Coordinates of C-alpha atoms in Angstrom, one line a residue:
M170 CA -84.4 32.9 45.3
A171 CA -83.3 30.5 43.2
L172 CA -85.9 28.9 40.4
F173 CA -83.9 25.6 38.3
V174 CA -86.0 24.9 35.4
F175 CA -85.4 22.3 32.6
L176 CA -86.1 23.7 29.1
A177 CA -88.5 21.9 27.7
G178 CA -87.7 18.8 25.7
T179 CA -85.3 17.7 28.5
P180 CA -85.9 14.5 29.5
L181 CA -85.5 14.5 33.3
W182 CA -82.1 12.8 34.3
A183 CA -80.4 15.8 31.5
S184 CA -77.0 17.0 32.8
D185 CA -76.7 20.8 35.2
D186 CA -75.9 21.5 31.0
S187 CA -79.4 21.2 30.3
M188 CA -80.7 23.3 33.4
A189 CA -81.7 27.0 33.6
T190 CA -81.1 28.6 36.3
L191 CA -82.9 31.6 37.3
D192 CA -82.2 34.2 40.1
A193 CA -83.7 37.5 41.7
E194 CA -85.0 39.4 44.0
E195 CA -88.3 38.3 44.1
L196 CA -89.8 35.3 41.4
V197 CA -93.6 34.6 41.0
F198 CA -93.9 30.7 38.9
D199 CA -97.3 30.4 37.1
E200 CA -97.4 26.6 36.7
S201 CA -100.4 26.5 34.8
R202 CA -99.1 28.6 31.7
G203 CA -95.5 27.9 32.3
V204 CA -94.1 31.4 33.0
A205 CA -91.8 32.4 35.5
V206 CA -90.9 36.3 36.1
A207 CA -88.3 37.3 37.9
E208 CA -88.0 40.7 39.1
G209 CA -84.7 43.6 40.9
G210 CA -81.5 42.2 40.0
A211 CA -83.0 39.5 37.9
S212 CA -80.7 36.2 36.2
L213 CA -80.8 33.7 34.4
R214 CA -77.8 30.9 33.3
Y215 CA -77.7 28.8 31.0
Q216 CA -74.6 26.5 29.4
G217 CA -72.5 29.1 28.3
I218 CA -75.1 31.8 28.7
R219 CA -75.3 34.8 30.9
M220 CA -78.3 36.8 31.2
Y221 CA -78.6 39.9 33.7
A222 CA -81.6 42.2 33.6
D223 CA -83.6 44.0 36.4
T224 CA -87.4 42.1 35.1
L225 CA -87.7 38.5 32.9
E226 CA -89.6 37.0 32.0
M227 CA -89.5 33.0 30.8
D228 CA -91.6 31.0 29.2
T229 CA -90.5 27.4 29.8
N230 CA -92.5 25.5 26.8
T231 CA -91.0 27.8 24.3
N232 CA -87.7 28.3 25.7
K233 CA -88.6 32.2 25.3
V234 CA -86.9 34.6 27.1
R235 CA -87.9 38.6 27.8
A236 CA -85.9 41.1 29.5
S237 CA -86.4 44.3 29.8
S238 CA -84.9 47.3 32.5
P239 CA -86.0 51.0 32.0
G240 CA -83.4 52.7 34.4
S241 CA -79.9 52.8 33.6
R242 CA -79.1 49.1 33.9
G243 CA -79.8 48.1 31.0
V244 CA -80.2 44.3 30.1
T245 CA -76.7 42.1 29.9
I246 CA -76.6 38.9 27.5
I247 CA -72.5 37.4 27.8
S248 CA -72.2 34.3 25.7
G249 CA -69.1 33.0 24.7
G250 CA -67.1 35.9 26.6
K251 CA -68.6 38.6 24.8
V252 CA -70.9 41.0 26.2
L253 CA -74.1 42.7 25.0
K254 CA -76.4 45.6 26.3
G255 CA -79.3 46.9 25.2
R256 CA -82.9 48.4 27.4
S257 CA -85.0 45.6 26.5
A258 CA -84.4 41.9 25.1
E259 CA -86.2 39.4 23.9
F260 CA -83.8 35.5 23.5
D261 CA -84.2 31.7 22.6
I262 CA -82.5 30.5 25.1
S263 CA -82.1 27.3 23.5
S264 CA -81.1 27.8 19.8
N265 CA -79.2 31.2 21.1
E266 CA -80.6 33.5 19.1
G267 CA -82.4 37.2 19.5
V268 CA -83.2 40.7 19.9
L269 CA -81.6 43.4 21.5
Y270 CA -83.0 46.9 21.1
E271 CA -81.3 50.3 22.1
T272 CA -77.8 48.5 21.8
D273 CA -74.2 49.0 22.8
V274 CA -70.2 47.0 23.0
A275 CA -67.5 48.0 23.5
L276 CA -64.8 45.9 21.2
P277 CA -61.0 45.9 21.9
I278 CA -58.5 46.2 19.3
E279 CA -56.1 43.4 19.6
E280 CA -52.4 44.4 21.7
S281 CA -53.7 47.4 21.7
E282 CA -56.1 49.5 24.7
S283 CA -58.8 50.9 22.5
L284 CA -61.8 49.7 22.4
V285 CA -64.7 49.5 19.0
Y286 CA -67.2 51.4 21.0
L287 CA -70.9 50.0 18.7
K288 CA -74.3 51.5 18.9
G289 CA -77.3 50.3 17.6
D290 CA -81.2 50.1 17.4
R291 CA -81.8 46.7 17.0
V292 CA -79.4 43.9 17.0
E293 CA -80.4 40.7 16.1
V294 CA -77.9 37.4 17.7
A295 CA -77.2 34.0 16.4
T296 CA -74.9 30.9 16.5
V297 CA -72.6 31.0 13.4
A298 CA -73.7 28.1 11.9
S299 CA -76.6 30.4 12.3
A300 CA -75.6 32.6 10.6
R301 CA -74.2 31.3 7.8
V302 CA -77.9 30.1 7.2
K303 CA -79.0 33.5 7.4
G304 CA -77.0 34.7 4.4
W305 CA -74.9 36.7 7.5
L306 CA -71.2 35.9 6.7
P307 CA -69.4 35.2 3.6
K308 CA -68.8 32.2 1.8
K309 CA -65.1 31.6 4.2
T310 CA -64.8 33.0 7.5
G311 CA -61.4 32.8 10.0
K312 CA -61.9 30.1 12.2
V313 CA -64.5 30.7 14.2
S314 CA -66.0 27.9 16.4
E315 CA -70.4 27.1 14.5
D316 CA -71.7 27.8 18.5
T317 CA -69.7 31.0 18.0
T318 CA -72.7 34.2 18.5
I319 CA -72.5 36.3 16.1
G320 CA -74.2 39.6 15.6
R321 CA -75.9 42.0 12.8
W322 CA -76.3 45.7 14.4
E323 CA -80.1 48.1 12.2
G324 CA -79.1 51.8 13.0
V325 CA -76.2 51.2 13.3
T326 CA -72.5 53.5 14.6
V327 CA -68.9 52.8 15.3
T328 CA -66.3 54.6 16.5
T329 CA -62.9 54.5 18.7
C330 CA -63.8 57.8 20.2
P331 CA -65.1 57.5 24.0
Q332 CA -67.3 60.7 24.7
P333 CA -70.9 60.5 25.2
H334 CA -70.6 62.7 22.3
P335 CA -68.6 60.9 19.3
H336 CA -65.4 63.2 17.5
Y337 CA -65.8 61.2 14.3
R338 CA -68.3 57.7 14.1
L339 CA -69.7 56.2 10.9
R340 CA -73.1 55.3 10.8
A341 CA -74.8 52.3 8.4
K342 CA -78.2 50.6 8.5
R343 CA -76.2 47.8 8.9
L344 CA -73.2 46.1 10.1
V345 CA -72.4 42.6 10.7
L346 CA -69.3 41.4 14.0
I347 CA -67.2 38.1 13.6
P348 CA -66.0 37.4 17.0
D349 CA -62.0 38.7 17.7
Q350 CA -61.8 39.1 13.2
R351 CA -63.7 41.9 12.2
V352 CA -67.0 44.3 11.9
V353 CA -68.1 45.2 8.5
V354 CA -70.4 48.4 8.1
Q355 CA -72.7 48.3 5.3
S356 CA -72.2 51.8 3.2
P357 CA -71.2 53.5 6.4
Q358 CA -72.2 57.8 6.3
V359 CA -69.0 59.6 8.0
Y360 CA -69.6 61.6 10.1
I361 CA -66.6 64.1 12.5
G362 CA -69.1 65.5 14.8
D363 CA -72.5 65.7 13.5
H364 CA -71.4 66.8 10.6
L365 CA -71.5 64.2 7.4
L366 CA -68.3 64.3 5.2
F367 CA -69.8 61.6 2.6
T368 CA -72.1 58.2 2.2
Y369 CA -68.7 55.3 1.6
P370 CA -70.0 53.2 -1.5
F371 CA -68.3 49.5 -0.2
D372 CA -68.4 47.6 2.5
Y373 CA -66.5 48.2 6.1
P374 CA -64.1 46.6 7.9
V375 CA -62.6 47.4 10.4
D376 CA -60.2 44.7 11.8
L377 CA -60.4 43.1 15.5
Q378 CA -56.9 41.5 14.9
A379 CA -53.8 42.9 16.0
H380 CA -51.4 41.6 12.9
R381 CA -54.7 42.7 10.1
R382 CA -54.5 45.8 11.3
D383 CA -52.4 47.2 8.1
S384 CA -54.6 45.9 5.9
G385 CA -57.5 48.4 6.1
A386 CA -57.9 50.5 2.3
S387 CA -58.3 53.9 4.0
F388 CA -62.1 55.0 4.2
M389 CA -62.0 58.6 2.6
P390 CA -61.7 60.2 -0.7
K391 CA -58.3 60.6 -2.6
V392 CA -57.0 64.1 -3.1
G393 CA -53.7 65.9 -3.7
Y394 CA -51.3 67.5 -5.7
D395 CA -47.8 66.6 -8.4
S396 CA -46.2 68.7 -9.9
D397 CA -46.0 66.0 -12.9
K398 CA -49.9 65.8 -12.5
G399 CA -51.7 68.8 -11.6
A400 CA -54.1 68.8 -9.7
G401 CA -56.0 65.2 -8.6
L402 CA -59.9 64.4 -6.9
G403 CA -60.5 60.3 -6.7
L404 CA -61.5 57.2 -4.8
S405 CA -60.7 54.6 -2.9
G406 CA -62.5 51.0 -1.6
P407 CA -61.7 47.6 0.0
F408 CA -63.5 44.4 -1.0
M409 CA -62.8 41.5 1.4
W410 CA -62.9 38.2 2.7
E411 CA -61.7 35.5 4.4
K412 CA -58.2 37.0 5.3
G413 CA -58.1 38.8 1.9
T414 CA -57.9 42.1 0.7
L415 CA -58.9 43.9 -2.6
D416 CA -58.6 47.2 -3.1
I417 CA -59.5 49.8 -5.9
T418 CA -58.2 53.0 -6.9
V419 CA -59.7 55.7 -8.7
M420 CA -57.9 59.2 -9.4
G421 CA -58.4 62.2 -12.1
W422 CA -55.8 64.1 -12.4
S423 CA -56.6 67.7 -13.6
R424 CA -53.4 67.2 -16.4
K425 CA -53.0 63.8 -16.7
G426 CA -56.7 62.7 -17.2
L427 CA -57.4 59.5 -16.2
E428 CA -55.3 56.5 -13.5
W429 CA -56.6 54.0 -12.1
G430 CA -55.2 50.9 -9.9
A431 CA -56.1 47.9 -8.1
R432 CA -54.8 45.3 -5.8
V433 CA -55.1 42.3 -4.3
E434 CA -54.0 40.6 -1.2
Q435 CA -54.1 37.5 0.6
E436 CA -53.2 36.4 3.7
L437 CA -51.7 32.2 4.2
R438 CA -50.2 32.4 7.5
P439 CA -50.4 34.7 9.9
W440 CA -46.6 35.5 8.9
L441 CA -47.6 35.4 5.6
R442 CA -48.8 37.3 2.1
I443 CA -48.8 37.7 -0.9
Y444 CA -50.6 40.5 -3.4
G445 CA -50.9 41.5 -7.1
E446 CA -51.8 44.8 -8.7
T447 CA -51.6 46.7 -11.5
V448 CA -52.3 49.7 -12.2
W449 CA -52.6 52.0 -15.6
E450 CA -50.4 55.1 -14.4
Y451 CA -48.5 58.6 -15.7
E452 CA -44.7 58.3 -15.5
S453 CA -42.6 61.4 -16.5
S454 CA -39.6 61.1 -17.8
S455 CA -41.0 58.9 -20.6
D456 CA -44.0 61.0 -20.7
E457 CA -46.7 58.3 -21.8
K458 CA -49.5 55.8 -19.5
S459 CA -49.0 52.4 -19.3
Y460 CA -50.1 49.3 -17.6
R461 CA -48.0 49.1 -14.8
P462 CA -48.8 45.4 -13.2
S463 CA -46.8 44.2 -9.4
W464 CA -46.7 41.5 -7.7
G465 CA -45.0 39.4 -5.0
F466 CA -44.4 38.1 -1.2
V467 CA -44.3 39.6 2.3
A468 CA -42.4 37.1 5.6
Q469 CA -42.8 38.8 8.7
S470 CA -42.0 36.6 12.0
E471 CA -40.4 37.8 15.4
G472 CA -39.0 41.6 13.9
W473 CA -37.6 39.4 11.0
T474 CA -38.5 40.4 7.1
F475 CA -38.3 38.6 4.1
N476 CA -39.6 40.6 1.1
G477 CA -39.5 39.7 -2.9
R478 CA -41.3 41.4 -5.6
W479 CA -41.9 41.6 -9.2
T480 CA -42.7 45.1 -11.3
Q481 CA -42.6 45.5 -14.7
R482 CA -42.4 49.5 -16.3
E483 CA -43.0 50.7 -12.4
A484 CA -43.1 54.1 -12.8
L485 CA -40.0 54.9 -10.1
K486 CA -39.9 57.6 -8.7
E487 CA -36.1 57.6 -6.0
E488 CA -35.4 60.8 -3.9
L489 CA -31.1 60.3 -4.1
R490 CA -30.9 63.1 -2.0
A491 CA -32.8 66.6 -0.7
G492 CA -35.2 68.4 -3.1
T493 CA -32.8 66.1 -5.7
S494 CA -35.6 63.3 -7.3
Y495 CA -34.2 61.1 -9.9
K496 CA -37.4 59.3 -12.6
T497 CA -38.3 56.4 -14.9
T498 CA -39.2 53.5 -15.6
L499 CA -37.7 49.7 -13.8
W500 CA -37.7 46.5 -14.4
R501 CA -37.1 44.4 -11.1
M502 CA -37.2 40.7 -12.0
P503 CA -37.0 40.0 -8.8
E504 CA -36.1 41.6 -6.0
M505 CA -35.0 40.2 -3.3
E506 CA -34.6 41.9 1.1
L507 CA -33.2 40.9 3.9
S508 CA -33.2 42.4 7.1
S509 CA -33.0 41.3 10.1
P510 CA -35.0 42.5 14.2
W511 CA -33.3 46.0 15.3
W512 CA -30.9 44.5 18.6
Q513 CA -30.5 45.6 21.5
I514 CA -25.9 47.1 21.0
S515 CA -25.6 46.2 25.1
Q516 CA -27.7 45.9 28.7
G517 CA -25.7 49.2 29.3
S518 CA -27.0 50.9 25.9
P519 CA -30.6 50.6 26.2
R520 CA -31.1 53.4 23.4
E521 CA -29.0 52.6 21.5
Y522 CA -30.1 49.1 18.6
F523 CA -28.5 47.8 15.2
R524 CA -29.8 46.0 12.2
F525 CA -27.7 43.8 9.5
K526 CA -29.8 43.8 5.4
A527 CA -29.4 42.5 3.0
L528 CA -31.4 42.9 -0.9
W529 CA -30.5 40.8 -4.3
G530 CA -32.0 42.0 -8.0
R531 CA -31.9 41.4 -11.4
Y532 CA -33.2 45.2 -12.9
E533 CA -33.6 46.5 -16.4
E534 CA -33.9 50.4 -16.9
T535 CA -36.4 51.8 -19.6
G536 CA -34.5 54.3 -22.1
K537 CA -31.2 53.7 -21.1
G538 CA -30.3 50.7 -24.2
L539 CA -28.3 48.6 -21.3
P540 CA -28.9 44.1 -20.8
E541 CA -30.6 43.7 -17.5
I542 CA -28.2 44.0 -13.8
E543 CA -27.7 41.4 -11.5
R544 CA -27.2 43.5 -7.5
L545 CA -25.9 42.7 -4.6
G546 CA -26.8 45.0 -1.6
L547 CA -24.8 44.7 1.7
G548 CA -25.2 45.9 5.1
G549 CA -26.5 47.1 8.3
E550 CA -27.5 50.6 10.0
I551 CA -26.6 51.8 13.9
Y552 CA -29.0 54.4 15.2
G553 CA -29.0 55.4 19.3
K554 CA -30.5 58.0 21.8
I555 CA -27.9 59.6 23.5
D556 CA -29.5 60.6 27.7
S557 CA -29.1 63.3 28.4
P558 CA -29.0 65.7 31.6
V559 CA -31.6 68.0 30.9
S560 CA -35.2 66.6 29.7
T561 CA -36.2 68.7 27.2
W562 CA -33.4 68.2 25.7
E563 CA -33.4 64.8 22.9
P564 CA -29.5 63.7 21.2
F565 CA -29.7 61.1 18.3
W566 CA -27.3 59.8 16.2
R567 CA -28.0 57.2 13.3
L568 CA -25.6 55.5 11.0
S569 CA -25.3 53.0 7.6
Y570 CA -23.3 51.3 6.0
T571 CA -24.1 48.9 2.0
D572 CA -22.3 48.2 -0.4
F573 CA -23.8 47.2 -3.4
R574 CA -21.9 44.6 -6.0
Y575 CA -23.1 44.7 -10.0
D576 CA -22.5 42.2 -12.3
V577 CA -21.4 43.5 -15.1
S578 CA -18.7 42.7 -17.7
A579 CA -17.1 46.1 -18.1
G580 CA -17.4 49.7 -16.4
E581 CA -18.1 49.9 -12.1
D582 CA -19.4 47.3 -10.7
R583 CA -19.5 48.7 -6.8
Q584 CA -20.5 51.3 -4.7
K585 CA -20.1 52.3 -1.9
V586 CA -22.9 54.0 0.8
T587 CA -22.1 55.4 3.6
D588 CA -24.6 58.5 5.3
A589 CA -24.5 59.5 8.9
T590 CA -26.4 61.8 10.9
V591 CA -26.1 63.2 14.2
G592 CA -28.9 65.6 15.4
A593 CA -30.2 66.6 19.2
V594 CA -34.4 67.8 19.2
Y595 CA -35.4 70.5 22.0
R596 CA -39.5 69.8 23.1
S597 CA -40.4 73.0 25.8
P598 CA -42.7 73.0 27.8
S599 CA -44.9 75.0 25.9
G600 CA -45.6 72.7 23.4
F601 CA -42.2 75.2 21.0
E602 CA -39.6 71.9 19.2
A603 CA -37.2 72.8 17.5
G604 CA -34.4 70.2 16.2
T605 CA -30.6 70.6 14.1
A606 CA -30.1 67.7 12.5
Y607 CA -26.0 66.9 10.4
V608 CA -26.4 65.5 7.7
R609 CA -23.2 63.3 5.5
R610 CA -23.3 61.2 3.0
W611 CA -19.6 59.0 2.4
V612 CA -20.2 57.9 -1.5
S613 CA -17.3 54.9 -3.2
G614 CA -18.3 53.9 -7.2
R615 CA -20.6 54.6 -9.5
S616 CA -24.1 52.8 -10.3
P617 CA -23.5 51.2 -13.9
F618 CA -26.4 52.3 -14.9
V619 CA -24.8 55.2 -14.9
L620 CA -24.1 57.0 -18.8
T621 CA -23.5 59.9 -18.2
K622 CA -19.5 61.1 -15.8
T623 CA -21.2 64.1 -14.2
D624 CA -21.9 65.6 -10.8
K625 CA -25.3 65.1 -11.2
S626 CA -26.6 61.7 -10.2
D627 CA -28.0 59.4 -14.6
A628 CA -29.7 56.8 -12.7
W629 CA -32.4 55.0 -10.1
D630 CA -29.6 53.3 -7.6
D631 CA -26.3 56.9 -8.1
Y632 CA -26.2 58.4 -4.6
D633 CA -23.9 61.6 -4.1
D634 CA -21.5 62.9 -1.9
E635 CA -23.6 65.3 0.2
E636 CA -23.7 67.1 3.3
L637 CA -27.4 69.1 4.8
I638 CA -28.0 71.5 7.7
Y639 CA -31.9 69.9 8.6
Q640 CA -33.5 72.4 10.6
K641 CA -36.0 72.7 12.6
F642 CA -39.2 74.4 14.5
G643 CA -42.7 73.4 15.7
F644 CA -45.2 76.2 17.4
S645 CA -48.7 76.1 18.5
L646 CA -51.2 78.8 16.3
S647 CA -53.3 78.4 19.0
D648 CA -55.0 75.3 21.1
S649 CA -55.6 73.6 17.6
F650 CA -53.3 74.8 14.8
R651 CA -49.8 73.8 14.9
L652 CA -47.2 74.8 12.3
E653 CA -43.9 72.7 12.0
L654 CA -41.3 74.3 9.3
R655 CA -38.6 72.1 8.1
G656 CA -36.0 73.3 5.9
A657 CA -32.4 71.1 4.2
Y658 CA -29.5 73.5 3.3
S659 CA -26.3 72.0 1.1
L660 CA -23.2 73.0 2.6
K661 CA -22.0 72.3 -0.7
K662 CA -23.7 73.4 -3.0
S663 CA -24.2 76.2 -0.2
T664 CA -28.2 76.6 -1.4
L665 CA -32.2 75.9 -0.6
D666 CA -32.4 73.2 -1.6
E667 CA -36.2 72.2 0.0
M668 CA -38.6 73.8 2.9
A669 CA -41.5 71.4 4.0
Y670 CA -45.0 72.9 6.1
Q671 CA -47.1 70.9 8.0
L672 CA -49.4 72.0 9.6
T673 CA -51.3 70.0 11.7
Y674 CA -55.5 70.6 13.4
R675 CA -55.9 68.7 16.2
K676 CA -59.2 69.6 18.4
N677 CA -60.1 66.0 20.4
C678 CA -58.5 63.3 21.0
C679 CA -60.0 61.5 18.6
Y680 CA -57.9 62.0 15.7
S681 CA -56.3 64.6 13.7
W682 CA -55.8 66.3 10.4
V683 CA -51.7 66.9 8.3
L684 CA -51.5 69.8 5.5
T685 CA -48.0 69.0 4.2
Y686 CA -46.6 70.9 1.7
R687 CA -42.7 70.3 -0.2
D688 CA -41.5 72.9 -1.7
D689 CA -38.9 71.6 -3.5
R690 CA -36.5 74.8 -4.5
Y691 CA -33.8 72.9 -6.3
E692 CA -35.6 71.3 -8.9
G693 CA -38.9 72.5 -8.9
D694 CA -40.6 69.1 -7.8
N695 CA -43.1 70.4 -5.5
W696 CA -46.2 68.4 -4.3
A697 CA -48.8 68.5 -1.4
S698 CA -50.8 66.3 0.6
L699 CA -53.3 65.3 3.2
S700 CA -53.0 62.5 6.0
F701 CA -55.7 61.6 8.1
N702 CA -54.5 59.6 12.1
L703 CA -57.1 58.1 14.1
T704 CA -56.2 58.0 17.5
A705 CA -56.3 54.5 18.2
F706 CA -55.0 53.6 15.1
P707 CA -51.4 55.0 14.6
D708 CA -50.3 53.3 12.4
N709 CA -53.2 53.6 10.0
V710 CA -52.8 57.0 8.9
V711 CA -55.2 58.1 5.6
K712 CA -52.6 60.4 3.9
F713 CA -53.9 61.8 0.1
G714 CA -50.8 61.3 -1.9
D715 CA -47.8 59.0 -2.1
N716 CA -44.8 61.0 -1.4
E717 CA -43.7 61.0 2.0
L718 CA -40.7 63.7 3.2
E719 CA -37.5 63.5 4.2
D720 CA -36.8 63.2 7.7
P721 CA -34.4 63.1 9.4
F722 CA -35.4 63.4 12.7
R723 CA -37.3 59.8 12.8
E724 CA -36.9 56.7 14.5
P725 CA -36.5 54.5 12.5
E726 CA -39.6 51.9 12.1
G727 CA -39.0 48.4 14.2
L728 CA -37.9 49.8 17.0
P729 CA -38.3 47.6 20.5
G730 CA -40.7 49.0 22.8
R731 CA -42.5 51.4 19.7

């Protein structure tokens, strides 16, 4: 049965868009009260709104609708392509405003198979124009139609876990959904299972746009260990506005006291971001703390990347080879870098790729007494995997070459660096993994930043010949824990330069913890880090500690299909 109703205030010659259509198995209209009651598979259609429930009651005098579904079906409201579900609802179809109770919704993440699940006690819905008046939204939002429906949840949980009892979730008193842009959770509590970890002091954004998923800050406290600074504990948090973020970090170290930093980033175009940053940070080679500002831009389009950055008093820690890092204070005024996409070498080589790189900059290293030096670097890189008749074996290789040219009046003015890696990884059906990689570097010339002509590097960009064997083993300790061991042995010095240990905890489909410890056998520059990885956001890892392991087994970033 269907009932067609012209809404109050609508002239008789109104278009079809102004007419509400009510359908149900049984429909009763009380003409004296102007109330229609639809029961049994009831549905309402009005302009871009669709509503489905077991029972719908519509007051034609006020244009108010009450919907209820005590069963498992629930109440469903579809508006602007967005779906909201609840147990009951009160809705004004003429203003597109209303309230749903015991709601849940699944939001797709752009260019991803993952979903963000929201569940709340109560959700208010209104148009963008009305939400601005109510103060739900910041003064600026992205390009969203004023007629788009905005939701504000109360008593809400947020997760990407599809299980009925989520393995992790954010719980908050209030949340605002900006369709196709982001979910803003206000001061959420972070739960792992049923255990409360902490309460986050800022608004936490969950971005729904693919090109901005890497711009969010972590929602975890920061912990770390550094051989120069000792143990550290701190907190970082984001503030967001239209296409921009402000990340603030505060960290306390057992040996070097307080450090802090702030970074602001703004998206000007989908392919262009600018940023500015300053930190109050300790640098070990000068044994002092200082303000260290930096700023720049990142442009990315169709696989091409062009970066520009300026840094002052940068606390640089450069890994020149396994077990050897160089620490200094550096000025980049500026540095520009261009890299091409990875291209397939040929149709007959579907797993072999190449790309080109170019770099230019002006640099000054503190404490050397040298003038500013200009450097130009041109080179390329090739990477491939070799098809193996045995599926458990995966051979790979990598070759890179960079020709650095320096604008200096005396001394070395050129340095050519060639790196080659060949190796193989074995993965058994039981989960055991073993890998071997041979790494060779050839260097011709030296950096003009070098002051002492010794075998040991004496500059931030001075590379030496090296010949290394990397060996790794990985195996499961239990259903939840996995251990990986990796070592780097120098064939040139006949010494074990580095050992790395990674313990991974993965008990469910949603997240994993990875504890990494690096034992520097050559210089004693040891460090530890802890990372938290959500399966739904594999490219956005929450990491406690800023160090990275040199891993010759890892695929390069940006390969097609990654």
